[in-house]
XYZ file of C-alpha atoms in Angstrom:
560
model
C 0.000 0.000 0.000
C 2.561 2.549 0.817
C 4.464 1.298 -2.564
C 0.844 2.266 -4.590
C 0.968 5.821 -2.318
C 4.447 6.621 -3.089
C 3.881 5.610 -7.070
C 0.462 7.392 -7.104
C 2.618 10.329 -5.647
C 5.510 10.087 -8.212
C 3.306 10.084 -11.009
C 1.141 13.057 -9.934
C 4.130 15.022 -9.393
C 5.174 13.873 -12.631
C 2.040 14.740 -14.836
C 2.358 18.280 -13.186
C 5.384 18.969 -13.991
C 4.744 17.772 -17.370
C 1.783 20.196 -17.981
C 3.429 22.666 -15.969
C 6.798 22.808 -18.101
C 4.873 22.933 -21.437
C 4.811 26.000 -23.929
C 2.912 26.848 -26.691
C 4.485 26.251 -30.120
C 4.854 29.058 -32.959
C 1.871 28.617 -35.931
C 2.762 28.760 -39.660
C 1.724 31.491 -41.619
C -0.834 29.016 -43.660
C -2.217 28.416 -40.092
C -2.902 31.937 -39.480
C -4.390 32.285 -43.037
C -7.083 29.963 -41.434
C -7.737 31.805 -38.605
C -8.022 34.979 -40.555
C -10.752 33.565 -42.494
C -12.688 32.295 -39.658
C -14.810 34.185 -37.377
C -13.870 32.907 -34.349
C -12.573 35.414 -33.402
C -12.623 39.381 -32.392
C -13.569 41.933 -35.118
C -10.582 44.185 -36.809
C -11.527 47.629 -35.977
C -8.722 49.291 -34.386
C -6.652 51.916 -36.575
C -3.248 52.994 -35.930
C -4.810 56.384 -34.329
C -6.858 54.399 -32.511
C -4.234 52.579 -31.040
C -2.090 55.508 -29.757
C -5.149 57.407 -27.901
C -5.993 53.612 -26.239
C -2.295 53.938 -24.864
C -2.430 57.628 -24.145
C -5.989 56.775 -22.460
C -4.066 53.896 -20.166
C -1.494 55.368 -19.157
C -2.838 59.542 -18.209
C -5.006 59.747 -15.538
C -5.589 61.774 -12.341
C -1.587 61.198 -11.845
C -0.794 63.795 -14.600
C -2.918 66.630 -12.291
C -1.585 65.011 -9.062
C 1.973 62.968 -9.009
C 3.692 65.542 -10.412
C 3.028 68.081 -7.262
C 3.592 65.499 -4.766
C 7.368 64.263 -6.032
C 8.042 68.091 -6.648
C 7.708 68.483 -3.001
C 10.552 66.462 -2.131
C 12.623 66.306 -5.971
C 11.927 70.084 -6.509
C 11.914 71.436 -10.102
C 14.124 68.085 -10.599
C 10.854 66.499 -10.767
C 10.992 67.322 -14.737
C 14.347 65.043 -14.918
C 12.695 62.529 -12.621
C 10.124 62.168 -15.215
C 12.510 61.915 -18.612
C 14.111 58.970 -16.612
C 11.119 57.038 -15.902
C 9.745 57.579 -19.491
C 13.360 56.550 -21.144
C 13.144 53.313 -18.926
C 9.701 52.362 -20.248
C 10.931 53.506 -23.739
C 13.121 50.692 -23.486
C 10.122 48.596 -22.189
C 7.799 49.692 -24.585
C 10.645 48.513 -27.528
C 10.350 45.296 -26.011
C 6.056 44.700 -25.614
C 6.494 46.395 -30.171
C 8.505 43.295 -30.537
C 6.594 40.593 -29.379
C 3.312 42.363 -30.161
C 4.821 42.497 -34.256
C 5.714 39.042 -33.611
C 2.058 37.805 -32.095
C -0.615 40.464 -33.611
C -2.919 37.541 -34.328
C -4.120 37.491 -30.272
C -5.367 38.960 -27.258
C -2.683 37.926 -24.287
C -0.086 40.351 -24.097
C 2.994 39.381 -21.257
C 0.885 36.078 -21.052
C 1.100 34.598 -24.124
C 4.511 35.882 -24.664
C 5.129 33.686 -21.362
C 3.396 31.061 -22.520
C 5.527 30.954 -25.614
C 9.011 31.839 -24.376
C 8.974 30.052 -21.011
C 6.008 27.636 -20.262
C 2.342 27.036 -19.013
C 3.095 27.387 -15.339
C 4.874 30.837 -15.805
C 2.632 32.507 -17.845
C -0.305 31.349 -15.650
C 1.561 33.091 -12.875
C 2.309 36.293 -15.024
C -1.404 35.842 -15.249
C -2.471 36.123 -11.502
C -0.105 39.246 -10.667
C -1.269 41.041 -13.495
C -4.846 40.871 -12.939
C -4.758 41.197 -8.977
C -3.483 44.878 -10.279
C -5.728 45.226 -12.578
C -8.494 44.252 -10.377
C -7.436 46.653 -7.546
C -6.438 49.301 -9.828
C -9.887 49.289 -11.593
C -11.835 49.280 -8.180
C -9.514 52.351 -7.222
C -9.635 54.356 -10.266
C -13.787 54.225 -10.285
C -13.494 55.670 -6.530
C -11.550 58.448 -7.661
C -13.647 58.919 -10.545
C -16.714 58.994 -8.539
C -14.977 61.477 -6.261
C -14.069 63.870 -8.790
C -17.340 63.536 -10.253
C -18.990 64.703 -6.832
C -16.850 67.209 -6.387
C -17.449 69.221 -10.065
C -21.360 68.331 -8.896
C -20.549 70.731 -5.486
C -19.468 73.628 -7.444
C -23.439 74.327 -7.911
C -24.662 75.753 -4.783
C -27.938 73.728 -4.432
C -25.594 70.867 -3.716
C -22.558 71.703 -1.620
C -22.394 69.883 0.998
C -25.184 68.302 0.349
C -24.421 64.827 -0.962
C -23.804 62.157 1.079
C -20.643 60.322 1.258
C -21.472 57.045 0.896
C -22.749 58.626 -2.964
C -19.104 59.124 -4.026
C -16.792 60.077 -1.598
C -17.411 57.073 0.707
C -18.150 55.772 4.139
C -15.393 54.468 5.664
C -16.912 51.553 8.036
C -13.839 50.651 9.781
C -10.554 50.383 8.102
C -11.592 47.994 5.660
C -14.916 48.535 4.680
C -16.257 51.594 2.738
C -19.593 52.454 1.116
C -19.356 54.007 -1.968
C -22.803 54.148 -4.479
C -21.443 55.834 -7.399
C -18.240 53.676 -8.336
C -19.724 50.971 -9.156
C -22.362 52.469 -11.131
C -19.892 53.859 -13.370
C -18.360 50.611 -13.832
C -21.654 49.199 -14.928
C -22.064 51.876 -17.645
C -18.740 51.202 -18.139
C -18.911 47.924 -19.112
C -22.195 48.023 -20.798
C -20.207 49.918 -23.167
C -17.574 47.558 -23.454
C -19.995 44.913 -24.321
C -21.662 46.823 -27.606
C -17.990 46.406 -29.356
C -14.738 47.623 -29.855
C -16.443 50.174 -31.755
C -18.448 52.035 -29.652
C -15.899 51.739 -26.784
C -13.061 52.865 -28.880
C -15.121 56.164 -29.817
C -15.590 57.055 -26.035
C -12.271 56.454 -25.510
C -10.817 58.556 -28.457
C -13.500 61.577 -27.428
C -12.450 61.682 -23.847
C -8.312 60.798 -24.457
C -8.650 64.025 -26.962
C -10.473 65.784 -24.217
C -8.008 65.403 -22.125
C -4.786 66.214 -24.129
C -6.593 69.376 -24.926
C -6.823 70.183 -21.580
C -3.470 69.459 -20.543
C -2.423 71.271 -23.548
C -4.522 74.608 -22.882
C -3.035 74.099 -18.841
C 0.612 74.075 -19.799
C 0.018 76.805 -22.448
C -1.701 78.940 -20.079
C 1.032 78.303 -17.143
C 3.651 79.152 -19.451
C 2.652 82.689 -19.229
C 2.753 82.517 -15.359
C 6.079 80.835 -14.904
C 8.796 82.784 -12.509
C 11.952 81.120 -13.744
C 13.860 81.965 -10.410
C 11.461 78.936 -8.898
C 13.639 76.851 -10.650
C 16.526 77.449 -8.959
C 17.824 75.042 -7.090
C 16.962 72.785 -9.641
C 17.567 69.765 -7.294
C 17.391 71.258 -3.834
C 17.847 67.643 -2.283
C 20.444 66.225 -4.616
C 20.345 63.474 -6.993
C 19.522 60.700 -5.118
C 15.381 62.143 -4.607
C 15.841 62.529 -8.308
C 16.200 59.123 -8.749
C 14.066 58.044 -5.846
C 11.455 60.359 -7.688
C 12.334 58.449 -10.983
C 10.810 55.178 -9.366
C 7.267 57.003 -7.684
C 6.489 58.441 -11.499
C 7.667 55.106 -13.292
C 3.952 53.945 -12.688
C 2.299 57.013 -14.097
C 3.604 55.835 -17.507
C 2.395 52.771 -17.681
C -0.682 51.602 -19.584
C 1.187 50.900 -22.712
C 0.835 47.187 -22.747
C -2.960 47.433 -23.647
C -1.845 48.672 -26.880
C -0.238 45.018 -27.105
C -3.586 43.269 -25.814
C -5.217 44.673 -28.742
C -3.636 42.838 -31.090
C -7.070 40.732 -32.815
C -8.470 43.804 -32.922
C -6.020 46.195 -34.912
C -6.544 46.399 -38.694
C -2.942 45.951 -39.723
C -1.432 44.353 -36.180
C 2.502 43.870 -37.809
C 2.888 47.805 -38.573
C 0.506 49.788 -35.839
C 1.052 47.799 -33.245
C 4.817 49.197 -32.647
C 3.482 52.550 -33.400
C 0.526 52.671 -31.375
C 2.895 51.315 -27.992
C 5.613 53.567 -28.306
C 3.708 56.665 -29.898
C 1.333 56.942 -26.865
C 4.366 56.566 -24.399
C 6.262 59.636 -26.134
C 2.909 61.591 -25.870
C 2.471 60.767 -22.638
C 6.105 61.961 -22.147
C 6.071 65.183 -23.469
C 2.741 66.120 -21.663
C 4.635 65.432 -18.174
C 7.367 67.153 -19.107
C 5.628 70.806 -19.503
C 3.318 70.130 -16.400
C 6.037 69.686 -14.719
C 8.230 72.449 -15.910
C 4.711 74.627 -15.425
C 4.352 73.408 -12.049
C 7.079 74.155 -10.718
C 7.775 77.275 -12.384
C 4.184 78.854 -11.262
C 4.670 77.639 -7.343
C 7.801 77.324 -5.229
C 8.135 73.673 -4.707
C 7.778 73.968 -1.601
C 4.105 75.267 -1.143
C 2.870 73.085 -3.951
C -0.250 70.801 -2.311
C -0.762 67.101 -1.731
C -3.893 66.506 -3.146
C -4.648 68.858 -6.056
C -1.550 70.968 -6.657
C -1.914 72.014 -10.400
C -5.879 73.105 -9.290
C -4.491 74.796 -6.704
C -1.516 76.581 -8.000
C -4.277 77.810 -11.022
C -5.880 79.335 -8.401
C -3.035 80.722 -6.539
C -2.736 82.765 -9.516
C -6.464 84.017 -9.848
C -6.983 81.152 -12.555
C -10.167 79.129 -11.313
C -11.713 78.770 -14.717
C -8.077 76.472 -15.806
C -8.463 75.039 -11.932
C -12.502 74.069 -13.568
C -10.622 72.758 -16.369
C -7.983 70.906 -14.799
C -10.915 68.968 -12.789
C -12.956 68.171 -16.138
C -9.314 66.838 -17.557
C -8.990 64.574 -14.559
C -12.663 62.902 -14.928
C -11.709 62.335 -18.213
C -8.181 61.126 -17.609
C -9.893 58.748 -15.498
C -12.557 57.293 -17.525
C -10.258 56.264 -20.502
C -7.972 55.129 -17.425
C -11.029 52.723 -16.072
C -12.156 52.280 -19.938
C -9.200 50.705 -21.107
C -8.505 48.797 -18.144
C -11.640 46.943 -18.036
C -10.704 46.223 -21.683
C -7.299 44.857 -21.090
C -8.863 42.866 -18.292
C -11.607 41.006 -20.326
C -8.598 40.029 -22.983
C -6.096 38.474 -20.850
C -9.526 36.437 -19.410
C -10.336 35.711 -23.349
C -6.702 34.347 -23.910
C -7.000 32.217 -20.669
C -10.057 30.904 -21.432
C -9.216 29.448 -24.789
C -6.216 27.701 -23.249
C -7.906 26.036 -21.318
C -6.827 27.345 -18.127
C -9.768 29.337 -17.085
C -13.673 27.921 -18.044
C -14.219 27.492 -21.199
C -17.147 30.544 -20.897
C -14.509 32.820 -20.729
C -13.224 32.022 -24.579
C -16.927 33.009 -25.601
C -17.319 35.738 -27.834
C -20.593 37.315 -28.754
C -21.367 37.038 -32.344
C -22.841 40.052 -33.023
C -20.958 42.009 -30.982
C -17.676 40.465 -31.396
C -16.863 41.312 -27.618
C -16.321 38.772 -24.996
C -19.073 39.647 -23.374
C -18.584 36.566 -20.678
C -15.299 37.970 -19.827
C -16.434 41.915 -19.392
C -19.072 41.706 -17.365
C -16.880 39.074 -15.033
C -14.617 42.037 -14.869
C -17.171 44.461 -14.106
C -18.817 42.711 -11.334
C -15.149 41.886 -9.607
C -13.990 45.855 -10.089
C -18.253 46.828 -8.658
C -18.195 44.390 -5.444
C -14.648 45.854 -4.721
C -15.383 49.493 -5.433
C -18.455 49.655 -3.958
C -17.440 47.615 -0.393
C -14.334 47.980 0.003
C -11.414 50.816 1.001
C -9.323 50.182 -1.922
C -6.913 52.905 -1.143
C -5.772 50.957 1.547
C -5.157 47.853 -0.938
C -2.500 50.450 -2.644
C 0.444 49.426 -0.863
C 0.409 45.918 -2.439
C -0.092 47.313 -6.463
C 2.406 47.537 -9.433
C 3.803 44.407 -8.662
C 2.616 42.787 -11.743
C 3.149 45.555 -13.512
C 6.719 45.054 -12.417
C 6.361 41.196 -13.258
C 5.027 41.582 -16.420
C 7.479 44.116 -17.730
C 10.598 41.836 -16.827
C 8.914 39.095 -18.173
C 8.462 40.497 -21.380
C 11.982 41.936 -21.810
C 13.384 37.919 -20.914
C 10.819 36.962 -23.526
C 12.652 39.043 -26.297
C 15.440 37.110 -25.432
C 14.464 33.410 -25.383
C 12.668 33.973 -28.230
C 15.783 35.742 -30.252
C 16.977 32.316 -29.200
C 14.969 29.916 -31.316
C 14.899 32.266 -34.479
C 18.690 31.548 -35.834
C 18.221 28.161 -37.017
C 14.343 27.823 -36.960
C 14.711 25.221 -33.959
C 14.718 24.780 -29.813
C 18.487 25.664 -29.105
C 19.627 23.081 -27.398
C 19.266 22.247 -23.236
C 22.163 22.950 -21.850
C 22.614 26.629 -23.816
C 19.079 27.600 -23.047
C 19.481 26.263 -19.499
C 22.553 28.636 -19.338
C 21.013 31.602 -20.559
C 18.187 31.857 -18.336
C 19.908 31.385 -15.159
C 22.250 34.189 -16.644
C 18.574 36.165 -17.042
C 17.628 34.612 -13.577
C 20.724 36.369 -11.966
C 20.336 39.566 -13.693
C 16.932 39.715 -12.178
C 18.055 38.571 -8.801
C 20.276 41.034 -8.360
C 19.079 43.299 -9.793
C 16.444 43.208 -6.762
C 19.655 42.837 -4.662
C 21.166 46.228 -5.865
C 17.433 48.014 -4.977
C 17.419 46.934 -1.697
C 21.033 48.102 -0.662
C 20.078 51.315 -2.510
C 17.087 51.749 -0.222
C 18.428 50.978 2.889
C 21.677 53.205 2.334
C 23.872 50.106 2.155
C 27.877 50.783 1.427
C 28.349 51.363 -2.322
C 30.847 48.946 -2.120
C 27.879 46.031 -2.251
C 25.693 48.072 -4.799
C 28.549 47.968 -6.899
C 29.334 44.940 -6.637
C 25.410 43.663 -7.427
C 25.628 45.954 -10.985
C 29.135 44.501 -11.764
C 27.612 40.634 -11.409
C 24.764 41.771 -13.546
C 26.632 42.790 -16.132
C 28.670 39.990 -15.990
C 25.440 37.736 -16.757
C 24.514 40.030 -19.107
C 27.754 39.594 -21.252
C 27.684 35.615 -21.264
C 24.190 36.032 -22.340
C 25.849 38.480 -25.680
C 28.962 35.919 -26.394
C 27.746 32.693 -25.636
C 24.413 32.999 -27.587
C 23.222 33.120 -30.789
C 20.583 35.612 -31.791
C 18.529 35.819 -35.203
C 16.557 38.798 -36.755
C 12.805 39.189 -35.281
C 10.568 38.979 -38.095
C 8.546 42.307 -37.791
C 9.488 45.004 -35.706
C 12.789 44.853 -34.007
C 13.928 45.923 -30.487
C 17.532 47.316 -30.700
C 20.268 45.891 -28.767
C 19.432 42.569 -27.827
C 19.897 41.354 -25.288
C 21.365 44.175 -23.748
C 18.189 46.712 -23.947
C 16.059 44.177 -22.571
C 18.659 42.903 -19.682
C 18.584 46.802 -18.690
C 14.829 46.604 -18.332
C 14.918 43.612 -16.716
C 17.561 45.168 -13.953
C 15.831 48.474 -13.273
C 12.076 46.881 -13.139
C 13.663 44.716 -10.145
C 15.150 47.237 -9.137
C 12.171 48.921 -8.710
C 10.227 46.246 -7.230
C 12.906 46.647 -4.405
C 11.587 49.654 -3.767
C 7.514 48.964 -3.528
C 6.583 48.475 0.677
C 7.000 45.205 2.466
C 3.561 44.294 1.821
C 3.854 44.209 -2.080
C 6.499 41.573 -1.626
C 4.071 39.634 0.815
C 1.032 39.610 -1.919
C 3.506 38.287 -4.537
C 4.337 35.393 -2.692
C 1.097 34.628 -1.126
C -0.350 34.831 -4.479
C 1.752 33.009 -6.537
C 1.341 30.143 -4.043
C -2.285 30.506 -4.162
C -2.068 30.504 -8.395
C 0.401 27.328 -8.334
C -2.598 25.551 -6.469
C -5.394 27.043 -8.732
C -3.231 25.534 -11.526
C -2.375 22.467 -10.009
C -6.217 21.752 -9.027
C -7.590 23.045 -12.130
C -4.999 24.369 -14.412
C -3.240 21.398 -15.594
C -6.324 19.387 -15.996
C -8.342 21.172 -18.256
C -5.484 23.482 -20.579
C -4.296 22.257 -23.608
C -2.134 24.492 -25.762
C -2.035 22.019 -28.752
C -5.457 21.946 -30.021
C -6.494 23.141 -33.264
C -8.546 26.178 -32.091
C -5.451 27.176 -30.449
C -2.811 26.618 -33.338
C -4.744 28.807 -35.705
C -4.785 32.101 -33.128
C -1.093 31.781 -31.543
C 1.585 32.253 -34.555
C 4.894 34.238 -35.258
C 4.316 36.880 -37.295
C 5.199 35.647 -41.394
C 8.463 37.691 -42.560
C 6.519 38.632 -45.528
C 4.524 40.599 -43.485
C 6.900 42.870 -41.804
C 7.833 45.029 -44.878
């Protein structure tokens, strides 16, 4: 009997690891002729203009009116260079999501299926579960906010300041957990309602308020040009470099938002050529909008007296300028809604791609046929972000977000690299050299945690040093002791080194999140390895035909 247990054991263990270790395989171009011509799946609406306001939309929200006052405070009018280095880092992330989205524009799945393809099942189900706890949180958070903002324009009429109760937008804290709040989640519903009628529909709302709020930002850093005092920019960096650079990793997470451009991939007309352009156009956008609130910021209002909550409202009106301060709050209900919009639409994607592996229920895959929306998917999404926005204090659930972001970032860049791997000779390189290169990637991540960590805690640059130089040691045995081929569509530059850099700073990064981030990713990647192993392995199956007519490499031909 204990001979059966102990055999019933192995082979358990051994069926799990078997399912766990496997990876999807790369479809012909004939393959993903068929799939083309089917109507399985989403509907091709998405121009390349379309594509860069979806991106703009993700990634500028309230943080564009509020971040960039609350770093100034401690980075002074070095907030500005605080900014260009967050947005050159996710440059360099950004080249690596145009890659693999040229390479895979047949698909919904973004860092997922890239996982799924580079690495394995297991992984990519994990890159799965950190990415949509954010997602979740972040949508429940955002609708708060929005519902906030939205109560506050409504108090500008007389007949109702101070009249609405919190519980309507602002919320009723009940204890330190729960919190009342009627008019998040009934955003979310309209929300997703119009999410449901098609990519369409949603994509107009999104384009009208995205353009909305570009104008705004636009007429607020035209307008604050004229009230700049250039002598608030000196010092420049009143509290050296180092809150620079400390700044550099608060505003990292105001960029991103990019990586929905990638999850749109089955729904872009021409995937191959406006994929890469809709990712990194939005991000330089997005760039150059922070830069002159920032520079306006800070040159309207010593750093100093800039506020916490609203301080490019309230240095408007420091200035006599409440009609731009009006403004400035109709920009922010608008930076949110495309912020909410396009993150419920991300959301429902990733729970598309899951369901058709096989990995999630099957009612997940489902897509509507008139609608061509997964309509299953969305209004899962919208109930999970409406229970949590309307019960819970999500702002206290802040401490343990970005880290998938984080994840799914570094994930991507080591994708880039594995997959430069197989594209030399058109095969698997062989065990031991792909064994070798990721624990070279393994140990540029590691330590690349390792160098955060002494940089937070003020460790002797001796150590920090040391961590960078070990790095880059892995780094150069993964640039002469591999071979790397072309990518077939659009190409990131300097690979692997460009993506071994993101992978370093992202960890980096993640060093610097609070304790309880690093808790949650733990917790839930144990809690997603049993998911997976109760359910998961069971039921996925990345080699059926449904499957090997969506997933494919991108044809050569098509790249030109």
């Amino acid at each position: 009997m204990a001979f059966r247990g102990a055999s019933s054991s192995s082979s358990g263990c051994s069926r799990f690891w078997s399912s766990a270790l496997r990876s999807k395989r790369l479809v012909s171009p004939a393959e993903k002729a068929v799939h083309d011509n089917s109507d399985r799946g989403l509907s091709r609406r998405l121009g390349v203009i379309d594509l860069v306001l979806l991106g703009i939309g993700a990634s500028i929200g309230a943080g564009i009116f509020v971040i960039t006052g609350t770093v100034a405070r401690d980075a002074g009018p070095g907030v500005t260079i605080s900014f260009i280095l967050a947005g050159a880092s996710c440059v360099i992330n950004a080249l690596c999501y145009a890659e693999l989205a040229s390479r895979f524009p047949a698909v919904v799945g973004g860092a997922y299926l890239y996982a799924y393809t580079a690495f394995n099942e297991l992984t990519a189900f994990l890159v799965f579960g950190q990415l949509m706890l954010d997602y979740h949180i972040g949508a429940a958070s955002i609708a708060r906010s929005l519902a906030s903002y939205i109560v506050n324009i409504l108090e500008l009429f007389p007949v109702l300041k101070d009249n609405i109760p919190k519980w309507i937008g602002h919320g009723e804290n009940i204890g330190s957990v729960l919190s009342i709040n009627l008019l998040a989640p009934i955003l979310l519903v309209l929300l997703t309602l119009i999410l449901c009628q098609g990519v369409r529909e949603s994509s107009v709302v999104n384009s009208f308020m995205t353009v909305t709020k570009v104008l705004i930002v636009t007429v607020v850093i035209f307008v604050g040009a004229f009230e700049v005092d250039v002598s608030n920019w000196s010092p420049f960096a009143p509290n050296g470099l180092k809150s620079i650079f400390t700044g550099a990793t608060v505003v990292f997470f105001a960029y991103v938002g990019f990586d929905a451009v990638a999850n749109s991939a089955e729904e872009s007309k021409r995937p191959q050529r406006d994929l890469p352009v809709g990712i990194i156009g939005s991000l330089l956008v997005c760039i150059g909008l922070y830069i002159g609130v920032c520079l306006v910021i800070t040159g309207m209002v010593p750093y100093k007296f800039l506020g916490e909550d609203a301080p490019l409202a309230e240095a408007f009106t420091s200035k006599g300028l409440k009609i731009v301060s009006v403004l400035i709050s109709i920009g922010a209900v608008a930076g949110l809604t495309t912020t909410l919009l396009v993150g419920l639409y991300v959301q429902s994607r990733l729970y598309l791609g899951l369901g058709r592996d096989g990995l999630l229920p099957k009612v997940f895959a489902k897509v509507h046929s008139k609608c061509h929306t997964p309509v299953h998917s969305q209004i899962w999404v919208g109930c999970v972000a409406s229970i949590l926005a309307g019960l819970l204090n999500v702002h206290v659930l802040s401490h343990i977000l970005s880290v998938g972001t984080l994840t799914g970032y570094s994930v991507v860049s080591a994708c880039v690299v594995v997959l430069r791997w197989k594209d030399k000779t058109n095969s698997q390189v062989s065990y031991s050299a792909k064994r070798e290169g990721l624990i070279c990637l393994i140990a540029i991540a590691v330590f690349g945690f390792a160098a955060g960590l002494l940089y937070r805690y003020d460790a002797s640059p001796i150590f920090l040093i040391l961590a960078i130089v070990i790095s880059a040691g892995a780094s150069a045995v993964l640039v002469f002791r591999q071979v790397y081929g072309d990518a077939p569509g659009f190409s990131c530059p300097g690979v692997p080194l460009l993506p071994n850099l993101c992978i370093f700073f992202n960890m980096f990064l993640f060093a610097q999140l609070h304790h309880e981030a690093w808790v949650r990713f733990v917790i839930l990647s144990v809690v997603m390895v049993g998911i997976y192993a109760i359910y998961g392995q069971y039921h996925a199956n990345p080699y059926a035909e449904e499957n090997y007519i969506i997933y494919h490499e991108a044809p050569e031909e098509e790249a030109l």
